[in-house]
Structures are given as C-alpha cells and as structure tokens.
Amino acid sequence: MSNNEKKEIIQWGYELIKNAYLNKVQEPDLQDELYLNYLFPFSKEIYSLGHSVLLFGGHSFKTFNQKPFITVRDGIIPLTIFFGEMRPDEFKLDIYIPKDLWFIVPDEWRGKVRFYEIKSDEIYSAHKLPEKIFVSGILNSTLADPDQFEASIKRLADGIGKENLKNIEVIAYFPDKRNDLWGSWEEENVLSYSSAIFRHLGLELKTPRWGDLKNEMNFRNCLYHEVNSGLFIKDSYLSHFALSRGAGLLAEEPKPEEDNFNFLFELRNSLYHKYNFYEFDYSKVEKFSDPLKSNQFTYFKRLIEFQNKDVRLNFEWEKWYASYIKRFYKNNKPTSRSSFNI
Amino acid sequence: MKRLLIIRSSRQSFWGSCRVISPNLQNSYQLLASPECEIKFFDISDLFLKDDALKDGNYITDLAQTLRDYNPTEIIFTDHRPHPYEILIFLSMHYPLKDLPPLVFHLYGDFTFFAQSWALIGEKLKGHKIKLIVASESQYKLVKNFSNSEVNIETFIFPVDEKDYYYDHDERLETRRQFQIRDYEQVILYSGRISLQKNVDILISEYAEIFKNSVFPTKLWIVGAFDDHGANFQGVVNYEGFMYAKIHQLLESLPKEIASSIRLWGLQPKETLRKLKNAADMFMSLSLYHDEDFGMSPAEALSCGLPTLLTDWGGYSSFTSKRWFCNLIPVELTKYGHQLKVSKMQEFFEMFNLAFINQHDRTKWSQEFLKEFSIRSSSQKLKAILDKDYLEFQGFNWNLAYYSNVYWTLLHGRQLSIHLNPSSDNFYAQIYQHYISGKNI
C-alpha cells in the first residue's frame, strides 16, 4: 500500500464524517465507500417507510429535506460530529435517532430530534427459549473492547440461561475485517473475543460465511443478538436482516431513563419487527455537555493532526477517537440515572 | 449394465425451491437402481476449490479416482451449484475430458445467469455425447434458441414428493375450522417468494378490484418470505425491506374490509403449507420472473388438487392440462413491457363458481397430477430419457456468447438496461419470447 493510499484511509475518521456534511456531497465518494466497506455488512442499505439513512453515506441536504423525517441509523461518533458541525435551522425535517443515544443531543438540537428503537414481535428469555441463537458483531477493539464484548455475550448467556444453551444451536457470524485499516490482529484481542464466545456460548458453534448467510430466508424461532456498542452504527443492516426473517430479540430490563420517553407512533418494517418512535422529556435531565468542545478533545485533535504527517503513527486516530468518546461519556454522564454503557 | 455416477452438491442450495427439487430429483434417480442399473452418488462441496485448498478435501482427485474405479457408463449432474463447468475444468487436470462417458446435465432457471459458464462448457464438450435436461417446454425453447442443434435437449419436469403434497379432505376441513373459514368462504392462495418479479402486488390489487363489490366472501392468503433480490440483471436493485414496505403500503391503501381479508403468512414449514393448500380453494400466481424455468410452488398446489391460475410464462405453461384444473393468463410482450390479461382472473373466478368443485374433483385432480409428476412416475420418465441414444453435442450458438456478455456487463453495472428490460423491441424479447407459450386453456 502506498503512503497516499494510507493517507486516504487515515483521513476517514473525523474528517471524512465531518466533510460528508459540510461539502453537502451529491454522490457517495471513494472515501465513503471505505467507511461503508469497513462496516459491511452492518452498513448495508435498508429500505424503510421511516426513511432510514446513514448520515455519512453521502446524502445531500436537498435529499434529506425532501422527506418528512429521517430515521438515522448512525451511532455516537457520526452523530456527535453531525450535531457539532451542523445547525438545526438548516433542517426542515424531524430527525429520529436511536433511543439509547438520547444523551448525545446538544441543547440547541433538542427541539428537532426525536427517538426510535427496533422492536421484534418475538422476545426470548429463559422462560421463552429460542431454538437457535444468531449472534453477530465486530471483533475489533475500536468498536468493542474485549471487556465490553464479553459483557454483551455474558448478558446473552445469562438471559437465556447457561443450562438452556446446551440445547440451543448457536450461529456466530463475526465478519472478516481488513486488518490493515484499523491496526493488526494482535492489537484487537482476537483471543479474548474467542475465549468469551466459547466460555459463554459453548464450543459447538456454527460459523457460516456471509455468502451462505445472506441467502438464508428463515430465522423463525431464532434469537438475534448483536454485540454493538453503537459507536459507528447503531441500527445495523444485520439486525433488520435477521428480524425481518422472523428472529426475535433478547428480553431486556427496563432502563432508568425509560420514564422520560413518550411513545409517538410505530412503523412496521417487516412481518416480524417494527420501529417504535418516541419523544424525550429533556426537562427531567441535566444540561448537555459537548464532547467536541472539551479542552481535551481540542488538544488531542491538534496533536493527531500534527502527527498526520507521519503515516505510521496515525493508525491510532480512529481508535483514539472512539476511546475518547467512551471515556468522555463515562466521566460526563448526562444524568446520574443513566444506565448507558458504551 | 448401466453404472450411473450422480454428482451432487454436498450442501443444500440457497434457493428455497432447489432445496426441494434437488432431493426429489435424487430420489427419482434412486428408484432407477436395479440389477441392470447401478447408482453411485458423488458428493461435492459447492466450495470445493476453497475446501481443497484450506481443509483436507480432495474433491477433484477423489472424483478422478472414482471415475477410474467405478468406470461409470453415464455421469449425471443433478445440482446447479457447484456449476458443472467448474467441476469439469478442474477435473480435466486429472482426467482427460475426452475419456469421460456420456454426460447428463440438469438445467435450472439460472442457466441464463451462468450463461458464460455454459458457453465455455459448450466449447469444451463439442463432439462429446451429452444430454441437456430442461425443466419445462418453455425452457426447451429458450435453450434451443442458444444451441446449434436441439438433438441433445430433453424435457423433464421436476417431480413433487407425493408424501409431502396430496389432497386430504379431512385436513382441509380441520384447517378451515382452525382458521375460522366458513364453508361458503373462498380462499385464494399464493405461495412462493414475495419478490419484485413475482407480481404479488398486482395480484393483491387485482384481487381488491374484483372483490370490492363481490357478493362472494373471499380471502387471499399469501404464504412465503419477502425477498429483496430485485432484478439485478435488469439494473433494478432492491434494498432490504423494500418488498415488505411496498406490500404494506398497498394494503394500507385498500378499503378496510378488503385489506382485512388478505393475510400474509410469512415463510411456513411444508406441513403447514400443505394444510393451507388443502384448505384453500384456488391458487394464483402472476409471476413473470425472468428465470421461471419450472414452478415448484404451483406444482405443489396442483398436487393438492387446487384449481390453479398461472401466467403463461416460463415453466408455468407446462402445467396446463385437461386432466386437472390449471388455466393460464395470457401474457404479451409489448414495446413497453409485459402485458397481462388480468380480466382472466375474473373469468377464472366465475368459472370456478359455476363448476361446483367438490372433494371428489380435488382428489381426482390431485391424483392425476401426481400420476404424472410424482417421484415414482418421474423416475420412469428419467429412465426413458436415459435409454435414448446419446448424440454428439453440436455446441451452443453465438446467441449464448452474446447474451452472456450483455448479461454480465449489466449484472455488474447495476444500471437500467435498454437490452434486458422487458420489451418487444430489444434483446430481452429475443430470449424471453420463448417463455410465452400462447396456449389458451
């Protein structure tokens, strides 16, 4: 790989996402594809009456504003940048973002932004067991630290019951990634991920390739679980893929902030799953604190930009950005009642 | 004595219909086993190259060794994947192709998709004794159009497993009771993928139009999974969720009493599917799918004795007969696309009501159909085909090479094509005019 090619890859982090809005791009460009390809198949397009979009996919303002509302599939990082770089008065339409990300909405955007979540008709638990479990996610320390990965897999195992898992077929799909993009395999704790999967879900796993999986039409009696901290994509293609073929989700404990949401309406996405839409009562939570306006962010951003001259150092940029966001929200929880864990 | 070597895929096909067709076909071959005919299956992974390289597989060398040890009189390829071209090209490194016994290839709807591979195979096997077995009269015409001579082409319609699909009156009554269908209510059923070219949206619209003022209480059951494959080779790309949104919006736009009479069942296991087919009164499909070489789901409906209305398109046209109740909707290819004579639906429904169909009719139609297309009777048809003399293959003609070129360019180009979008004035018509039989039954 030449240095120029490496430069393109390095730039995609903050700059790419930022420029995707500021340039008001008309066509998806090469850099967008890099981003989309990296997150494949989670980033694949979906069609929904809720006008689902990935903000960094090269959409123009004109396209957005033709719609009554958009349902944004992006995760924390693109949304944080979006809210930081754009002004709400530029958008005529309402913007719905994933419900779990209510705390990243800046004060000036709060009138414009509402929320949604995916609901499956089937909900599985230790009391209602599936015949199969389809577990997916990205084995990558930027998107999921080994500890978070293990916590998510453990939550699944505990939710279904370790004993019950012995009689349930487990299909694990963790897409291949290009290890030249975000560092090498040893950095990504592949052994820790594998160990977590085997310890909690057992050794008898089926690991299909995407080529086989993509043609599977039947996920009835199957639980879908995605290890996804939602840093880049919260509403993934793969969840729609499984749920629209009959899969269900794991039963979840109600979150403390649940009382602040008021249900608005629902939209079905398939015979088996839907979007529920909500508004949030911000009067009950504290003021927003902006991760991009902290001194720490400005300092590190300058440092990274300076280091950009040396390609070798900058493979860490996206990783640093992701860990910065994680650390920021750990230290600056918007409310003491928040149960959000990234 | 015959020694048949049947090369089959070691894994299920990703196509729902092929998951049924393939085992049924193999069972038909299995029944040919006798003191005069020995059968041996050779299982090959659809990823044999990768498996050979990464695992302990030696599929191709094993196949070459099997050929030497077993010395078959005929080799039969029953599956669409892995493509016979891939197998033969790698086999040629271990076994001279000219030394192979006569070859039999079962062709599927993806013959056009794999046009390039077939064009290449045509070159390699020119002069070799082969049989190309197609799945319908329409596919016969389509493949003939691509061939220098039709002498190597045989027609064999895929069998239905008589143990899975048959008419059972008690099951009909029980299922109707279970789903609260009153005796005087009529149920129209569609089963199969709900994809763009299957025209389920048109079926719903026409149903709504016919029955909005009808005095007959009627229901429409749609059984099958939503499929967003679109029509890639025509440049039509669908995203996940598109077909559901389309049907959902259509249902929302209908008057409530009509919309509530339409039920989407999703994908169902075959036992439930048989129950629903037994409980229903009519089967309808308006499919114009570009590779509809056969039609497993109408075949299963006819096995349950269902009066059936199908488009005069592809493999569907082969199902008409006076021995059971199957009518065709005329299809025309115009400058602007396909044209369906949808008034045929109304006529069909009126005819149905005049016929006073009872359980004896359903039983008779089911038995007559299965007499023709059960695994057992199909086995005899296969025997007759295999007993015919093998003739030297004359190769495919320029049409196939040209078609494969256009097809692949468009498949990867992902743009609307003036060549392959349905029209009477373009290349599509040259190929797919053979899918319209013009039968008027």
Coordinates of N, CA and C in Angstrom, one line a residue, chain B residues 9 11 50 68 74 86 148 198 205 214 268 276 289 309 315 355-356 360 377 385 394 404:
Chain B
S9 N -24.4 -31.8 -5.0 CA -23.8 -30.9 -4.1 C -24.0 -31.5 -2.7
R11 N -24.1 -29.8 -0.1 CA -24.9 -28.9 0.8 C -26.2 -28.4 0.1
K50 N -12.0 -24.0 -2.5 CA -11.6 -23.5 -1.2 C -11.3 -24.6 -0.2
R68 N -12.1 -43.7 -12.3 CA -11.3 -44.8 -12.7 C -11.8 -46.1 -12.1
E74 N -22.5 -43.5 -17.5 CA -23.0 -42.1 -17.6 C -22.7 -41.3 -16.4
E86 N -17.2 -25.6 -13.5 CA -16.1 -25.6 -12.5 C -15.6 -27.0 -12.3
N148 N -26.9 -25.0 -31.2 CA -26.8 -25.2 -32.7 C -27.7 -26.3 -33.1
K198 N -42.4 -11.5 -9.0 CA -43.5 -12.4 -8.8 C -44.8 -11.7 -8.8
S205 N -53.7 -6.1 -5.9 CA -54.5 -5.0 -6.5 C -55.7 -5.6 -7.3
S214 N -67.9 -7.6 -4.7 CA -68.4 -9.0 -4.9 C -69.3 -9.5 -3.8
Q268 N -43.5 -20.6 5.8 CA -44.1 -21.7 6.6 C -43.5 -23.0 6.3
L276 N -52.5 -25.5 4.3 CA -53.0 -24.3 3.8 C -53.5 -24.5 2.3
Y289 N -41.2 -13.8 -13.4 CA -39.8 -13.9 -13.0 C -39.0 -14.3 -14.2
L309 N -54.6 -20.8 -11.3 CA -54.5 -19.9 -12.4 C -53.0 -19.3 -12.4
G315 N -41.9 -21.9 -17.1 CA -42.3 -23.3 -16.7 C -43.8 -23.4 -16.4
A355 N -68.5 -24.2 -11.5 CA -68.0 -25.6 -11.5 C -68.5 -26.5 -10.3
F356 N -68.8 -25.8 -9.2 CA -69.2 -26.5 -8.0 C -68.3 -27.7 -7.7
H360 N -64.4 -34.8 -4.5 CA -64.0 -35.8 -5.4 C -63.2 -35.2 -6.6
S377 N -43.4 -41.7 -10.7 CA -43.6 -41.7 -12.2 C -42.5 -40.9 -12.9
I385 N -35.6 -41.2 -20.8 CA -34.7 -40.2 -21.3 C -33.2 -40.8 -21.4
Q394 N -23.5 -30.5 -30.5 CA -23.1 -29.6 -31.6 C -22.6 -28.2 -31.1
S404 N -24.4 -13.8 -22.8 CA -23.7 -13.9 -21.5 C -22.9 -12.6 -21.4

